[in-house]
Short mmCIF file of C-alpha atoms and ligand atoms in Angstrom, two decimals:
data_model
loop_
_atom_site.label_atom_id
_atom_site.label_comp_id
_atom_site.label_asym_id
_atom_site.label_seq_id
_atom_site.Cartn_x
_atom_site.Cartn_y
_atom_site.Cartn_z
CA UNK A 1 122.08 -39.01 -67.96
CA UNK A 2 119.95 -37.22 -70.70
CA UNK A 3 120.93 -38.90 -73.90
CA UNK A 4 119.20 -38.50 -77.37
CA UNK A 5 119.35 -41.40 -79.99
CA UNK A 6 120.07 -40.18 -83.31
CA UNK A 7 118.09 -42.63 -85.73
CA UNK A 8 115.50 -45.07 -85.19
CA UNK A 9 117.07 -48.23 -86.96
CA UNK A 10 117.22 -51.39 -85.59
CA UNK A 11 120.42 -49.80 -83.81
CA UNK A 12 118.93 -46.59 -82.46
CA UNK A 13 116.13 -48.42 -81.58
CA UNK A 14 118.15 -51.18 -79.28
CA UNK A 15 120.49 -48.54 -77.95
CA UNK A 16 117.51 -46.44 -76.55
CA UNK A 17 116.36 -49.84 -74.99
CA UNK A 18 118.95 -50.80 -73.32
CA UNK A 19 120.21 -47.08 -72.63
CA UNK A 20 116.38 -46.69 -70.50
CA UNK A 21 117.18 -50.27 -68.89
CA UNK A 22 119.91 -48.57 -67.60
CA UNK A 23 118.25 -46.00 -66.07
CA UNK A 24 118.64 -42.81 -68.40
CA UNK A 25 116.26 -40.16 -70.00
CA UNK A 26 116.27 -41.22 -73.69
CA UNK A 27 115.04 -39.30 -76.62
CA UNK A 28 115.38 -40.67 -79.96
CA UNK A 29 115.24 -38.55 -83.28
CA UNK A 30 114.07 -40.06 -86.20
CA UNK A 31 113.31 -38.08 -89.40
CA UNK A 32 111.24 -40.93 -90.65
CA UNK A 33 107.25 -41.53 -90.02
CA UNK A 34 107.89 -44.25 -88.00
CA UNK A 35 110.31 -46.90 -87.00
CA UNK A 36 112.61 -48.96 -88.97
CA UNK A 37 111.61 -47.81 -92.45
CA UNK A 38 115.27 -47.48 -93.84
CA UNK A 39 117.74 -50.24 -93.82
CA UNK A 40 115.91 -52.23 -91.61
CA UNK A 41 112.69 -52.58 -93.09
CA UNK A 42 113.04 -55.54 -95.13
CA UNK A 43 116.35 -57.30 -94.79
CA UNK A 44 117.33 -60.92 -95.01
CA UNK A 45 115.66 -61.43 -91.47
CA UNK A 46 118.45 -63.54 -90.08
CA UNK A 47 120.08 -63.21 -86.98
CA UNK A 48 123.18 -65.16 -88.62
CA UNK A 49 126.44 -65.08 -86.61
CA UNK A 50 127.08 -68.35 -88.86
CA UNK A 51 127.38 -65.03 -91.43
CA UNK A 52 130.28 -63.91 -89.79
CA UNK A 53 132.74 -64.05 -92.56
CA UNK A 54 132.95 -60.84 -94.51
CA UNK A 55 132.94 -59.90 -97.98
CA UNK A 56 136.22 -58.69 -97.57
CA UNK A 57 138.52 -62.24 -97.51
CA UNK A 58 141.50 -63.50 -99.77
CA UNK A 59 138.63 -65.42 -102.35
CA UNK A 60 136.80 -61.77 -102.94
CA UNK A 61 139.07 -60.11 -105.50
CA UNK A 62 139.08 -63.18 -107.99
CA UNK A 63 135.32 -63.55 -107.40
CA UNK A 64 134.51 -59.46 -107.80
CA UNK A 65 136.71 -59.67 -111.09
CA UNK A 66 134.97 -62.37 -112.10
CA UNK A 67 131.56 -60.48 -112.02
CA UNK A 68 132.85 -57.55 -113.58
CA UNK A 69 130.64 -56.00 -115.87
CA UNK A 70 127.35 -58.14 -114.93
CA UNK A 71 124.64 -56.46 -113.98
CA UNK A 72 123.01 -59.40 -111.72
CA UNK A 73 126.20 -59.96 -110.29
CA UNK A 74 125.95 -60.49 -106.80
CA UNK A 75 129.00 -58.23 -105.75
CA UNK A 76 128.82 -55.13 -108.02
CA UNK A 77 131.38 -52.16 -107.75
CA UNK A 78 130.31 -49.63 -110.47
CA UNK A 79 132.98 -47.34 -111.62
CA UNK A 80 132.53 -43.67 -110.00
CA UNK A 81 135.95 -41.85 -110.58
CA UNK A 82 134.28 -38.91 -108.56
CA UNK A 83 133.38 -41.19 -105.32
CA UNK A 84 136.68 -40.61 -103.49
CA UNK A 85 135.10 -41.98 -100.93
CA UNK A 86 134.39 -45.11 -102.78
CA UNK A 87 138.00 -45.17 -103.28
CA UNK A 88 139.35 -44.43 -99.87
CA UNK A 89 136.63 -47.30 -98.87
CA UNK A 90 137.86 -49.73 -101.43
CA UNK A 91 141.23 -49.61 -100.47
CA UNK A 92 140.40 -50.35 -97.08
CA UNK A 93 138.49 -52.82 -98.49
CA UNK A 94 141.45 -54.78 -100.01
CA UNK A 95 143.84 -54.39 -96.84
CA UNK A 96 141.26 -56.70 -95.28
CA UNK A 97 141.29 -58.98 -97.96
CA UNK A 98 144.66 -60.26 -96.79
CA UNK A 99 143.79 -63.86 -94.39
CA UNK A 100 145.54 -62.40 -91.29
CA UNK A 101 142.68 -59.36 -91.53
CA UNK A 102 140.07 -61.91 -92.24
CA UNK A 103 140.46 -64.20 -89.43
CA UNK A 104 140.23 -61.06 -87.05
CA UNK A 105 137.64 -59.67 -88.15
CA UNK A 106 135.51 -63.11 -88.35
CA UNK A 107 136.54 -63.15 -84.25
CA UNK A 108 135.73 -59.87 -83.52
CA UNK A 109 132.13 -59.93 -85.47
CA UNK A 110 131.32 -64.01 -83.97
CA UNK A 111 132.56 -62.68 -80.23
CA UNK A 112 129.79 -59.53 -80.71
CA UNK A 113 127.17 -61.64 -82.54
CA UNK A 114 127.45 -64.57 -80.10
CA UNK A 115 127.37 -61.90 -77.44
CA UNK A 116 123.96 -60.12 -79.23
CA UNK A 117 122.48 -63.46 -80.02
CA UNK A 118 122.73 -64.09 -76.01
CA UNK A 119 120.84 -60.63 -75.46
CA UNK A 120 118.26 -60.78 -78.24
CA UNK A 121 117.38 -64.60 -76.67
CA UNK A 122 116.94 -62.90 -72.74
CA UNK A 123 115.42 -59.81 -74.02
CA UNK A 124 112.53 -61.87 -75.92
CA UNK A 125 111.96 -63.89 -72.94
CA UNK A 126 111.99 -60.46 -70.86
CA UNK A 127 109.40 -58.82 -73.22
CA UNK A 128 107.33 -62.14 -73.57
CA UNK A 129 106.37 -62.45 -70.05
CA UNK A 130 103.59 -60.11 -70.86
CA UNK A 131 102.75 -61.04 -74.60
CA UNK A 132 104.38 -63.63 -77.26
CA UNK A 133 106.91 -61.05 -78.41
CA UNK A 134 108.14 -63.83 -80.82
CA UNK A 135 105.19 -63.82 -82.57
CA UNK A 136 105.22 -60.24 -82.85
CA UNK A 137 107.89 -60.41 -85.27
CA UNK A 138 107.84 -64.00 -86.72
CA UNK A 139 110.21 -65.21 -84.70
CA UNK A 140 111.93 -68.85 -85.10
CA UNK A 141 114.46 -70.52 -83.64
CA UNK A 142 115.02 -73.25 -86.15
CA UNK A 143 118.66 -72.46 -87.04
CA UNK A 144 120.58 -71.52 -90.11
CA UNK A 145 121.31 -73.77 -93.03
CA UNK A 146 124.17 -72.54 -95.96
CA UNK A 147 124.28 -74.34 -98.64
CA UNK A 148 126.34 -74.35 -101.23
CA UNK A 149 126.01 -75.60 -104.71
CA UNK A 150 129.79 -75.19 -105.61
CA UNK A 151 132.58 -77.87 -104.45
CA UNK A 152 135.37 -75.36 -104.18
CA UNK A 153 132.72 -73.39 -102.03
CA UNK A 154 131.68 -76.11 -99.90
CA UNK A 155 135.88 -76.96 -99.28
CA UNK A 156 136.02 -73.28 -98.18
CA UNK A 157 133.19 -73.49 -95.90
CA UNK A 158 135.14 -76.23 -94.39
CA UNK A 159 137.75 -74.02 -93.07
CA UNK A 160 135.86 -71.25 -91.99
CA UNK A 161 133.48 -73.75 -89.98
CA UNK A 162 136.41 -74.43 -87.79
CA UNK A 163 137.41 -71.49 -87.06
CA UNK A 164 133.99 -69.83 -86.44
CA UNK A 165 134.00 -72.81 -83.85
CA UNK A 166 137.27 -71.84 -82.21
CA UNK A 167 135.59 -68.56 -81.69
CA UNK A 168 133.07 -70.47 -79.64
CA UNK A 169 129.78 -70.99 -82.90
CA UNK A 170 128.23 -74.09 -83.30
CA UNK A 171 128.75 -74.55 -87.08
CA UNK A 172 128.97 -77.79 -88.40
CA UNK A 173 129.56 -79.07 -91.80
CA UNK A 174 127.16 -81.62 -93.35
CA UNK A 175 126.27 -83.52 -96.48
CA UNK A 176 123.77 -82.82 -99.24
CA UNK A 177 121.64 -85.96 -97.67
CA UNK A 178 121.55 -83.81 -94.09
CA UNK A 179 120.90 -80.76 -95.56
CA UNK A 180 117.90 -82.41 -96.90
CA UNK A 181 116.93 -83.90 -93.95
CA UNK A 182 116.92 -80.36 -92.20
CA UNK A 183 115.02 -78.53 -94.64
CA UNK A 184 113.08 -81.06 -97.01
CA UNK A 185 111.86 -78.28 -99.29
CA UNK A 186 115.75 -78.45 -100.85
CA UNK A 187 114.97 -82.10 -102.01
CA UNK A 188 114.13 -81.33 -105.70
CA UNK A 189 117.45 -79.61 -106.09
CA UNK A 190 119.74 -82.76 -104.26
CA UNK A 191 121.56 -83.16 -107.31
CA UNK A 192 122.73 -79.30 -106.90
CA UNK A 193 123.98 -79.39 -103.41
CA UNK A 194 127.96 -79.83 -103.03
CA UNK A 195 127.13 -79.54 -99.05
CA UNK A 196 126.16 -77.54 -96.11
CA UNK A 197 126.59 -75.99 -92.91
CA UNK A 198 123.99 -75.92 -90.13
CA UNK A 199 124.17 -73.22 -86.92
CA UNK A 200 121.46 -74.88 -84.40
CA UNK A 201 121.43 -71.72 -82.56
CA UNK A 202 120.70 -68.98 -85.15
CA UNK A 203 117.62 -67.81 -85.94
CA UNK A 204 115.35 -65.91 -88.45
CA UNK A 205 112.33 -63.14 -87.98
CA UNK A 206 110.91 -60.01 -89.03
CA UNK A 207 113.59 -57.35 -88.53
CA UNK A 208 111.09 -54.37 -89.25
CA UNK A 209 108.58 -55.73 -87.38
CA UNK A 210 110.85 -56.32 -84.46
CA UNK A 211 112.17 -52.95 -84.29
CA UNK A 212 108.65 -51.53 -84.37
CA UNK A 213 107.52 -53.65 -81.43
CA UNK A 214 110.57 -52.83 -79.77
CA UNK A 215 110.15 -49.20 -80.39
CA UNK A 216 106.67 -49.55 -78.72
CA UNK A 217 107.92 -51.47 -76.09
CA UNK A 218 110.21 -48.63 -75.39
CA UNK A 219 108.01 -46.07 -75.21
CA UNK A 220 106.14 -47.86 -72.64
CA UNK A 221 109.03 -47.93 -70.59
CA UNK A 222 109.79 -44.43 -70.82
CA UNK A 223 111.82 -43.69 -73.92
CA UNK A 224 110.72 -40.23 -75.87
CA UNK A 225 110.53 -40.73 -79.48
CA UNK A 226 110.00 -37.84 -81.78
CA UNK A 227 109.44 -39.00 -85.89
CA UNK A 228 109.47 -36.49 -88.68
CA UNK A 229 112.20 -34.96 -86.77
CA UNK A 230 115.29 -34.40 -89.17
CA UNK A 231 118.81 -33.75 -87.47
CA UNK A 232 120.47 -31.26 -88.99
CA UNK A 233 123.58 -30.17 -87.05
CA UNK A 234 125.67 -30.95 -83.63
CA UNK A 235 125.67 -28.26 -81.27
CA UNK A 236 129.48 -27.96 -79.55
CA UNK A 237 131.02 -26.27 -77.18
CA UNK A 238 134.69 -26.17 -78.40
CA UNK A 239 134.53 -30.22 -79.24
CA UNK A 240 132.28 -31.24 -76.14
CA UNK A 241 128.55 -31.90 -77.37
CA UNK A 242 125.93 -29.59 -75.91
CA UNK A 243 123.10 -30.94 -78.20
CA UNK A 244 121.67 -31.14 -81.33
CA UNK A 245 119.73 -28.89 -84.07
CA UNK A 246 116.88 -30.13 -85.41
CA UNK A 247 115.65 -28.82 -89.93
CA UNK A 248 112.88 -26.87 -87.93
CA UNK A 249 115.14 -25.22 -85.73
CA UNK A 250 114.41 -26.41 -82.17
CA UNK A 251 117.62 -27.14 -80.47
CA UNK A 252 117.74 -30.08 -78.21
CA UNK A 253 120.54 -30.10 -75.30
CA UNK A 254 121.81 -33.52 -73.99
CA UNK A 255 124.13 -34.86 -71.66
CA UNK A 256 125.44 -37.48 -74.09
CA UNK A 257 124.38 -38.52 -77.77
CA UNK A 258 124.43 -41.98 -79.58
CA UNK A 259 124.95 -41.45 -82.83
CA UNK A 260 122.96 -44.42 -84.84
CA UNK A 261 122.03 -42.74 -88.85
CA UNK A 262 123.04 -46.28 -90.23
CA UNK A 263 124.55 -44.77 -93.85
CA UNK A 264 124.11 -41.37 -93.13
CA UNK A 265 126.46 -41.26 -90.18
CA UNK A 266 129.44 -40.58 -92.59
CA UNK A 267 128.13 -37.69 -94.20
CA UNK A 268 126.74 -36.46 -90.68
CA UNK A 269 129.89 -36.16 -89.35
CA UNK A 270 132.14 -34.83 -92.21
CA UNK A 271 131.05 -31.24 -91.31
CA UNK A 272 133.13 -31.61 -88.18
CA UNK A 273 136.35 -33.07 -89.58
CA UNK A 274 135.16 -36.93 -88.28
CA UNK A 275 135.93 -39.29 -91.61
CA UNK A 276 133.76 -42.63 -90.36
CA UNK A 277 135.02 -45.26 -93.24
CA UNK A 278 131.35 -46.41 -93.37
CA UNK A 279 129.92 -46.67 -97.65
CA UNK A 280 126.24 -47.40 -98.77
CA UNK A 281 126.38 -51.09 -99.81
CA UNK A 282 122.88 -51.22 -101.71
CA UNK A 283 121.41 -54.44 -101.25
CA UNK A 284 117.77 -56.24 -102.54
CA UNK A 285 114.80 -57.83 -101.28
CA UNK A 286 111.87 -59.63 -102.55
CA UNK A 287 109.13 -60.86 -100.06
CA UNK A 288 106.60 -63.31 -101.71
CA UNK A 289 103.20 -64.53 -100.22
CA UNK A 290 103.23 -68.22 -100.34
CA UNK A 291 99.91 -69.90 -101.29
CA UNK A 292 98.99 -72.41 -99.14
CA UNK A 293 100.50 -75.57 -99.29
CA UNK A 294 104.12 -74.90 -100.99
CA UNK A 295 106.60 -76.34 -100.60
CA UNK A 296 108.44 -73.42 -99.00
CA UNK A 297 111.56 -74.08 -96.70
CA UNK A 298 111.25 -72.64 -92.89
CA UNK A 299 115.23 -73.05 -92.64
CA UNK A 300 116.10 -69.57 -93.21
CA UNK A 301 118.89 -70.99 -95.40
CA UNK A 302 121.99 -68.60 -96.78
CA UNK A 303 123.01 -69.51 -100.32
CA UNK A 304 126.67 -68.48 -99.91
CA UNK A 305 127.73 -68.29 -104.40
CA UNK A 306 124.81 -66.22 -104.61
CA UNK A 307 124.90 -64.18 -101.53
CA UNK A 308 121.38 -64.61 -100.80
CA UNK A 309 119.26 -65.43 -98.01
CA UNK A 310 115.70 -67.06 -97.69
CA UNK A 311 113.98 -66.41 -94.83
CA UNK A 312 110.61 -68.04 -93.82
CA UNK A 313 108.39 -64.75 -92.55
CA UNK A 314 104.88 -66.46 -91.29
CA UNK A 315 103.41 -67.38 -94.82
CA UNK A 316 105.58 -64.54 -96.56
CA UNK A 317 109.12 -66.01 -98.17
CA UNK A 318 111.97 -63.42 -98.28
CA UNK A 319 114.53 -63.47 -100.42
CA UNK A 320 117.23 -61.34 -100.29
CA UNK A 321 121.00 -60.08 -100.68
CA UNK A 322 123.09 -59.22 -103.20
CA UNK A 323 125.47 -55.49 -103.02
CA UNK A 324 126.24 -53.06 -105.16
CA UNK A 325 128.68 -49.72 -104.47
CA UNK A 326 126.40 -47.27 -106.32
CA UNK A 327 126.42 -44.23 -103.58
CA UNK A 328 123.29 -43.47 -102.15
CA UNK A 329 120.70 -44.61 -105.19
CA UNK A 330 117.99 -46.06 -104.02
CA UNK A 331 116.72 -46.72 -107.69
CA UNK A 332 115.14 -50.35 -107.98
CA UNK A 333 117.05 -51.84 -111.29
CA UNK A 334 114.63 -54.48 -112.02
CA UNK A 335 117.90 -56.82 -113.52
CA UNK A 336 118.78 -57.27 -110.05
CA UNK A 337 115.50 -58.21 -108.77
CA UNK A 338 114.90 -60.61 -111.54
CA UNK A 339 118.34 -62.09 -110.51
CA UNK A 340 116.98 -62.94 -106.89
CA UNK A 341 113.54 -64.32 -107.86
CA UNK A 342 115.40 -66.71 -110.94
CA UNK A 343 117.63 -68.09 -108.73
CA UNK A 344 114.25 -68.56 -105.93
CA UNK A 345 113.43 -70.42 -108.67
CA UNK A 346 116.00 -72.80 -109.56
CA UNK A 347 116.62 -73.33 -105.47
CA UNK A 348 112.61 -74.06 -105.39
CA UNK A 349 111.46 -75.23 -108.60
CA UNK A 350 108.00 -75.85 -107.30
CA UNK A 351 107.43 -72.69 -105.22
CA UNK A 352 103.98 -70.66 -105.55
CA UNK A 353 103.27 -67.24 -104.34
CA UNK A 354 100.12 -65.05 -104.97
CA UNK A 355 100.64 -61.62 -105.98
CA UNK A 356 103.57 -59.59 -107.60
CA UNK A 357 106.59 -59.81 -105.44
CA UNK A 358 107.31 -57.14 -102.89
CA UNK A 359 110.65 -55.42 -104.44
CA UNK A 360 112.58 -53.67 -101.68
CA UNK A 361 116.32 -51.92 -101.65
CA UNK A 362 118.51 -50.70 -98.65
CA UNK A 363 121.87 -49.47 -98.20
CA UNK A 364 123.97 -50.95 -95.81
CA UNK A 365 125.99 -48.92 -93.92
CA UNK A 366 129.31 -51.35 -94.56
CA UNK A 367 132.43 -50.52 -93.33
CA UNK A 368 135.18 -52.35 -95.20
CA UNK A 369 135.58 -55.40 -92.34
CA UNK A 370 131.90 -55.41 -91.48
CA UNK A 371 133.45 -54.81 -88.04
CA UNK A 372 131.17 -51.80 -86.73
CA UNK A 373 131.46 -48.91 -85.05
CA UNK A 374 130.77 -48.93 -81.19
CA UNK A 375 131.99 -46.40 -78.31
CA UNK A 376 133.25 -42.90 -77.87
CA UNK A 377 133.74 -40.77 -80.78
CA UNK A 378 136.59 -37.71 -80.83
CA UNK A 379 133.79 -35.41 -79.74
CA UNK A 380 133.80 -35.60 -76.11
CA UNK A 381 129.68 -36.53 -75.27
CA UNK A 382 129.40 -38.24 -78.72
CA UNK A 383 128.88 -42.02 -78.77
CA UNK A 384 129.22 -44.25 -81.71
CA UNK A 385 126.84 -47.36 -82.75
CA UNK A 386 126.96 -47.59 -86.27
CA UNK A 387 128.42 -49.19 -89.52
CA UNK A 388 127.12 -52.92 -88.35
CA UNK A 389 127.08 -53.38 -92.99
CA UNK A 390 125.36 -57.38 -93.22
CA UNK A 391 124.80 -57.94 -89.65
CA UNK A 392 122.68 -55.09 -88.09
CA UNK A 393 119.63 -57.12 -86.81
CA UNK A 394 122.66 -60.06 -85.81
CA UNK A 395 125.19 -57.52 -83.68
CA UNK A 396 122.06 -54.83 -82.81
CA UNK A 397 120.81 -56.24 -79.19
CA UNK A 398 124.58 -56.56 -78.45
CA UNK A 399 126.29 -53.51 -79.31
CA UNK A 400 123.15 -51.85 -77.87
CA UNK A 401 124.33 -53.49 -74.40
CA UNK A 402 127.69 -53.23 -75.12
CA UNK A 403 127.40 -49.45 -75.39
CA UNK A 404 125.64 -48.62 -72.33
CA UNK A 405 128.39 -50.08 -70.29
CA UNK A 406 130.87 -48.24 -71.87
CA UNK A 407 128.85 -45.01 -71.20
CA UNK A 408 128.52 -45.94 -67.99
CA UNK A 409 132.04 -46.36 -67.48
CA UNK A 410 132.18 -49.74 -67.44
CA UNK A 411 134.29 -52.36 -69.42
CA UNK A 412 132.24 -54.49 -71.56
CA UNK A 413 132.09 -57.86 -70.69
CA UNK A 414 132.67 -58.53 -75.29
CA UNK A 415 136.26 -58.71 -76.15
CA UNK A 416 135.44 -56.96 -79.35
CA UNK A 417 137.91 -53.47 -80.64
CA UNK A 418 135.73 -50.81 -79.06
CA UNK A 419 136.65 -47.09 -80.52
C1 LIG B 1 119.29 -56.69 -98.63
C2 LIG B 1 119.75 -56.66 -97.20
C3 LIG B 1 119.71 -57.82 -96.44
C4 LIG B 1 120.15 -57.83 -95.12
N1 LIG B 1 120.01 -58.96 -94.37
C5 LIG B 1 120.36 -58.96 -93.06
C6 LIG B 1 120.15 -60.11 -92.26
O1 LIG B 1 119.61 -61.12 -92.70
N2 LIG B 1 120.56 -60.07 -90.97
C7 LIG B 1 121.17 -58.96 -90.44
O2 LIG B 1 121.56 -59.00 -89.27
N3 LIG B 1 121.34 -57.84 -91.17
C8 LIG B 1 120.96 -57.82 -92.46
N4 LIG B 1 121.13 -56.69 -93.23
C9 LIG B 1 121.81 -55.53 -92.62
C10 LIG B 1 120.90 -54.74 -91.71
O3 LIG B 1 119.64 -54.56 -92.31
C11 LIG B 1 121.55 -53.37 -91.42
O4 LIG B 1 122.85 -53.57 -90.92
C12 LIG B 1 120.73 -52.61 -90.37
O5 LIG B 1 119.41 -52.46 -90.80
C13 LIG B 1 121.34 -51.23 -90.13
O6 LIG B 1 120.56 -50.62 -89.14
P1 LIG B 1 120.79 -49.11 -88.72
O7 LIG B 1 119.85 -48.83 -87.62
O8 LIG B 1 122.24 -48.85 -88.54
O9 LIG B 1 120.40 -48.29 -90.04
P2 LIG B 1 118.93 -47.86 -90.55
O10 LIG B 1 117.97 -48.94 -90.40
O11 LIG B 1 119.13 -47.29 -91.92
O12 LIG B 1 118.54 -46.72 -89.53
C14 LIG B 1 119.09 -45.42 -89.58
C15 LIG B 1 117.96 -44.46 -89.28
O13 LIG B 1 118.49 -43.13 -89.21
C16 LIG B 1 117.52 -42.26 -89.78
N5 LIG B 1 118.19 -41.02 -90.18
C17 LIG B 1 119.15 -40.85 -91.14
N6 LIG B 1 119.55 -39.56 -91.17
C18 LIG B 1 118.84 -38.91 -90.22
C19 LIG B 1 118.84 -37.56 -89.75
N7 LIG B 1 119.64 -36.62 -90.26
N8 LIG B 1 118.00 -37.25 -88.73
C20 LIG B 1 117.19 -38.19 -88.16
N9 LIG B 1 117.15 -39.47 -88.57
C21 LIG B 1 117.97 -39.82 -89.58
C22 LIG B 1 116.96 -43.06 -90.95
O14 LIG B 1 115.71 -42.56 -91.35
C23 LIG B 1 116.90 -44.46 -90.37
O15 LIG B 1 115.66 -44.75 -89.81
C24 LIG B 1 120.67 -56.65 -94.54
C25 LIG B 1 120.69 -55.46 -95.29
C26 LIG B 1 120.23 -55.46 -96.59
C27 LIG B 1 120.22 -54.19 -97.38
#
């Protein structure tokens, strides 16, 4: 088939991978300079199915109403009484709250993580028969660490452990003393830590990077990708897809068309009466260049209170998290950023980086159960990947694979609630 790739996101980018794999002519269409410069240019780095819970679960309400009003809080709903989109989303939102909601959604997103964690794992050994792909992107296999610095949290984290491991994760809950043990750079801070979890099997890297050597990979192997070229408009015949309109007016005809704008997907498709419940979820980042010699962890380690991660990027440190429901700003509020590197600070009291830190912001494209998008939309020709909210880098290499069996007909092999 000729399919195009709409975005060139960690998503777009793994869906025109596997989609060439498979044996099709793939175009992607990226209005971007390059690869992965939106969302997935400086996340958390973590491929984290341990991270499977979503924000949306019964202790969220008393938590968000807790933070009301703060401007560092970590979960930050700002009052828009315009954004009915906001509202529809928030609503949503709550229905998943309730536990029976919760516990789906944690099986649907572990079943699709496990499943992506799988393919990321075989395609890096694929790709590294001819060069240490790892490397390429910082790559480490060293596992996931939360910690949690809260009793009440750490009893939580109980619960969920064992049912992430009925879902078929290795997460296991440990003392302070073992947390310490895995990642020694938490030793100044013992008297903090209520407890921990540790996933042996996730993992931590460069998310950017990875797309971009994936992207070249790609086009190696075949796959067309055209940057600076902004998609304006779906071209239809009735409601089957005929192609796509690019802002300079070129019109590009496809068999089929993956649809992969991370945030932008919802207003995409509003024009033709498709409401996808996806809504920016702005999150922060702050990379720091480690001088040499401190004591940094290389855990990529979740701080679950905070909603923060710390992942160990060759000698760069990121730190990173946080959301706010703010539409699509991208404005850097420098309260927030001071929020990640204070509590960097009290996690690492003796941490040293060179430089100013590297401030970054992205929206997630979150729908309300972080459960994404994947499979046929109600345009006949039109295929869903999107709205993958905290896990994109996690769920990409598996909703990528997932995907091309479904176009080609095929059941996926996931039990996950395809469209
Ligand atoms: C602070 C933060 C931390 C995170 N940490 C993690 C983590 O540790 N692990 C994890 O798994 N996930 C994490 N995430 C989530 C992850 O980054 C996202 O889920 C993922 O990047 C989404 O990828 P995407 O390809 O859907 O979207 P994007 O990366 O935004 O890609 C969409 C692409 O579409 C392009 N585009 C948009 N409109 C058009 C158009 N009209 N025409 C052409 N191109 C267009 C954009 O330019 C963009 O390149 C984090 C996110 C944030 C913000």
């Amino acid at each position: 088939m000729k399919i195009l790739v709409l975005g060139a996101g960690v998503i777009g980018t793994t869906s025109a991978w596997y989609l060439r794999q498979a044996g099709h002519e793939v175009t992607v269409l990226e209005r971007r300079e390059r690869a992965a410069l939106e969302t997935s240019f400086a996340n958390g780095g973590q491929i984290s199915v341990s991270h499977a819970e979503p924000w949306a679960n019964p202790h969220a309400i008393p938590q968000a109403l807790a933070w009301l009003g703060r401007e560092d809080a970590p979960l930050l709903f700002r009052l828009r009484p315009h954004d009915f989109a906001l509202l529809r989303w928030s609503f949503a939102f709550l229905h998943n709250c309730l536990p029976a909601r919760t516990r789906d959604n944690i099986r649907a997103i572990v079943r699709l993580a496990l499943y992506s964690r799988a393919q990321l794992q075989h395609l890096r050994q694929t790709l590294s028969e001819t060069a240490d792909f790892n490397r390429e992107y910082d790559g480490l296999q060293k596992g996931i660490l939360h910690i949690y610095t809260e009793r009440e949290a750490f009893k939580r984290a109980i619960a969920t452990s064992r049912l992430m491991q009925n879902y078929g994760l290795e997460r296991e809950p440990i003392d302070a003393e073992t947390c310490i043990n895995i990642e020694p750079a938490l030793a100044p801070i013992r008297h903090l830590l209520a407890g921990g979890d540790y996933t042996p099997t996730d993992e931590s890297g460069d998310a950017h990077r990875f797309t971009q050597a994936l992207a070249a990979r790609a086009a190696a192997a075949g796959v067309s990708f055209h940057y600076n070229a902004p998609v304006v408009g779906l071209e239809l015949h009735g409601r089957k897809l005929q192609g796509v309109t690019l802002q300079d007016g070129r019109s590009l005809k496809a068999d089929a068309c993956v649809l992969a704008l991370g945030s932008y997907s919802a207003p995409f498709l509003h024009p033709y009466g498709i409401h996808l419940p996806i809504y920016p979820a702005k999150g922060y980042s702050a990379t720091l260049e480690l001088e040499n010699g401190t004591p940094a962890p290389s855990v990529s380690l979740t701080d679950d209170t905070h909603k923060l991660v710390f992942s160990r990027l060759g000698n760069r440190l990121r730190v990173a998290g946080t959301a706010e429901f703010n539409g699509f700003n991208l404005e850097i509020n420098p309260t927030r950023c001071q929020a990640l590197l204070q509590r960097a600070g009290t996690l690492f009291p003796d941490l040293r980086y060179s430089g100013d830190p590297n401030f970054w912001c992205g929206l997630r494209p979150a729908t309300p159960s972080n459960v994404p998008l994947i499979g046929q939309s109600k345009l006949p020709g039109l295929w869903l990947n999107t709205g993958h909210g905290t896990l994109g880098w996690t769920m990409a290499c598996g909703s990528a694979a997932a995907l091309t069996d479904l176009m080609a007909g095929q059941k996926s092999v996931v039990a996950f609630p395809f469209l």
